[in-house]
Coordinates of C-alpha atoms in Angstrom, one line a residue:
V12 CA 2.5 -1.7 -6.8
L13 CA -0.4 -0.6 -8.9
E14 CA -1.8 -4.1 -9.5
T15 CA -1.1 -3.5 -13.2
K16 CA -1.9 -6.2 -15.8
L17 CA -0.5 -6.5 -19.4
K18 CA -2.5 -7.7 -22.4
L19 CA -0.3 -9.8 -24.7
V20 CA -1.4 -10.6 -28.2
H21 CA 0.0 -13.1 -30.8
L22 CA -1.3 -14.4 -34.1
Y23 CA -3.5 -17.1 -32.5
G24 CA -5.0 -15.2 -29.5
E25 CA -4.3 -13.2 -26.5
R26 CA -3.7 -13.4 -22.8
T27 CA -3.5 -11.1 -19.8
I28 CA -0.9 -11.5 -17.1
P29 CA 0.0 -9.5 -13.9
L30 CA 3.0 -7.2 -14.4
Q31 CA 4.9 -9.0 -11.6
E32 CA 4.8 -12.2 -13.8
F33 CA 6.2 -10.3 -16.8
F34 CA 9.8 -10.0 -15.7
I35 CA 11.2 -13.5 -15.2
G36 CA 14.9 -12.7 -15.0
P37 CA 17.6 -10.1 -15.8
F38 CA 16.7 -8.8 -19.3
Q39 CA 14.1 -11.6 -19.7
T40 CA 10.4 -11.4 -20.0
A41 CA 7.5 -13.8 -20.2
L42 CA 6.7 -12.8 -23.8
D43 CA 6.6 -15.7 -26.3
P44 CA 8.6 -15.0 -29.4
Q45 CA 5.5 -14.0 -31.5
E46 CA 3.8 -11.9 -28.8
I47 CA 3.6 -8.2 -28.3
V48 CA 2.2 -6.0 -25.4
V49 CA -0.8 -4.2 -26.7
E50 CA -2.4 -2.9 -23.5
V51 CA -1.4 -1.9 -20.0
Q52 CA -4.3 -2.1 -17.5
V53 CA -4.0 0.0 -14.3
P54 CA -6.9 0.0 -11.9
K55 CA -8.2 3.2 -10.5
P56 CA -6.8 3.7 -7.0
A57 CA -9.1 4.2 -3.9
L58 CA -9.8 7.5 -2.4
Y59 CA -7.0 8.9 -0.1
T60 CA -4.4 6.9 -2.0
A61 CA -1.1 8.3 -3.3
G62 CA 2.2 7.0 -4.5
S63 CA 5.8 8.0 -5.0
Y64 CA 8.7 6.6 -6.9
Q65 CA 12.3 7.4 -5.8
Y66 CA 15.3 6.2 -7.6
L67 CA 19.1 6.5 -7.7
H68 CA 21.0 6.1 -10.9
K69 CA 24.6 6.0 -11.9
A70 CA 25.9 9.5 -12.8
S71 CA 27.9 8.0 -15.7
S72 CA 25.0 6.1 -17.2
V73 CA 21.7 7.2 -18.6
G74 CA 18.8 5.0 -17.6
E75 CA 20.7 2.5 -15.4
T76 CA 19.0 2.6 -12.0
L77 CA 21.0 1.4 -9.0
V78 CA 18.0 1.3 -6.7
G79 CA 14.3 2.2 -7.2
A80 CA 11.6 2.3 -4.5
A81 CA 7.9 2.7 -5.4
V82 CA 5.2 3.2 -2.7
L83 CA 1.4 3.3 -2.9
L84 CA -0.4 4.1 0.3
T85 CA -4.1 4.3 1.2
M86 CA -4.8 6.2 4.4
D87 CA -7.8 6.6 6.6
P88 CA -8.5 10.4 6.6
K89 CA -10.0 10.3 10.1
D90 CA -7.0 9.0 12.0
S91 CA -4.2 8.7 9.5
T92 CA -4.1 4.9 9.8
C93 CA -2.5 3.1 6.8
L94 CA -5.3 1.0 5.3
E95 CA -3.2 -0.4 2.4
A96 CA 0.5 -0.3 1.6
R97 CA 2.3 -1.6 -1.5
I98 CA 6.0 -1.4 -1.9
G99 CA 7.9 -2.2 -5.1
L100 CA 11.7 -2.3 -5.3
S101 CA 13.8 -2.4 -8.5
S102 CA 17.5 -3.2 -9.2
V103 CA 17.9 -4.9 -5.9
A104 CA 17.1 -8.5 -7.0
P105 CA 17.1 -10.3 -10.3
T106 CA 13.7 -8.9 -11.1
P107 CA 11.6 -6.1 -9.6
I108 CA 10.0 -7.3 -6.3
R109 CA 7.2 -6.5 -3.9
A110 CA 8.5 -5.9 -0.3
K111 CA 5.5 -7.7 1.2
V112 CA 6.9 -8.1 4.7
A113 CA 7.6 -4.3 4.8
E114 CA 4.1 -3.6 3.6
T115 CA 2.7 -5.4 6.6
T116 CA 4.8 -3.2 8.8
L117 CA 2.8 -0.2 7.6
K118 CA -0.7 -1.7 7.3
G119 CA -3.1 -0.9 10.1
K120 CA -0.8 1.5 11.9
R121 CA -0.5 5.2 12.2
I122 CA 2.6 6.0 10.3
D123 CA 5.3 7.9 12.1
A124 CA 9.1 8.2 11.8
K125 CA 9.7 5.0 13.8
I126 CA 7.3 2.9 11.7
I127 CA 8.8 4.3 8.5
R128 CA 12.4 3.4 9.7
E129 CA 11.2 0.0 10.6
A130 CA 9.5 -0.6 7.2
A131 CA 12.6 0.6 5.5
Q132 CA 14.8 -1.8 7.5
V133 CA 12.5 -4.7 6.8
A134 CA 12.5 -3.9 3.1
S135 CA 16.3 -3.8 3.1
D136 CA 16.4 -7.2 4.7
E137 CA 14.1 -8.6 2.0
I138 CA 16.3 -7.7 -1.0
Q139 CA 19.0 -9.7 -2.7
P140 CA 21.2 -7.3 -4.6
R141 CA 23.5 -8.8 -7.2
S142 CA 26.2 -6.2 -6.8
R143 CA 27.2 -3.6 -4.2
P144 CA 24.9 -5.3 -1.6
W145 CA 25.8 -3.0 1.3
Y146 CA 25.3 0.2 -0.7
R147 CA 22.1 -0.9 -2.3
K148 CA 20.6 -2.0 1.0
E149 CA 21.4 1.3 2.6
M150 CA 20.1 3.3 -0.4
T151 CA 16.9 1.1 -0.3
K152 CA 16.3 2.4 3.2
V153 CA 16.9 6.0 2.3
L154 CA 14.8 6.0 -0.9
L155 CA 11.9 4.0 0.7
E156 CA 11.7 6.5 3.6
R157 CA 11.5 9.3 1.1
A158 CA 8.9 7.6 -1.0
I159 CA 6.7 6.9 2.1
L160 CA 7.0 10.5 3.3
Q161 CA 6.2 11.9 -0.2
A162 CA 3.2 9.6 -0.6
M163 CA 1.8 10.7 2.8
E164 CA 2.3 14.3 1.9
K165 CA 0.3 13.9 -1.3
I166 CA -2.6 12.4 0.6
R167 CA -2.7 15.3 3.2

């Protein structure tokens, strides 16, 4: 959601790729065998921008996320209209994804409880969980609502 890029270097040169192209499958990356990541490039966000990351993990496992929801919002300070929305979801598809349809649900609108619920439902419809689909879809809605509310609170 941050429009992050990765600089990859190998013996014969370097390349820069968007983070969303780095993960190509479960436990698979776009790294060539001789490459390493040497730099993470994160652009500076616009004014009146804030983000939040909410996640749920297994109680019995350290580091294994069941669902993750990241939000980055840019708001108009005059009328609280959402100027830009980015939503990233993890552990709900083979690779982390952007919930682009849910993003359009927020853009250009004054965000209220109804719009937040609608965006959360749309995001839930966009995902393809590999296991526990009903539970992960429900938790995606809950965590995304929390992330949107927290990002909005940070902007205020």
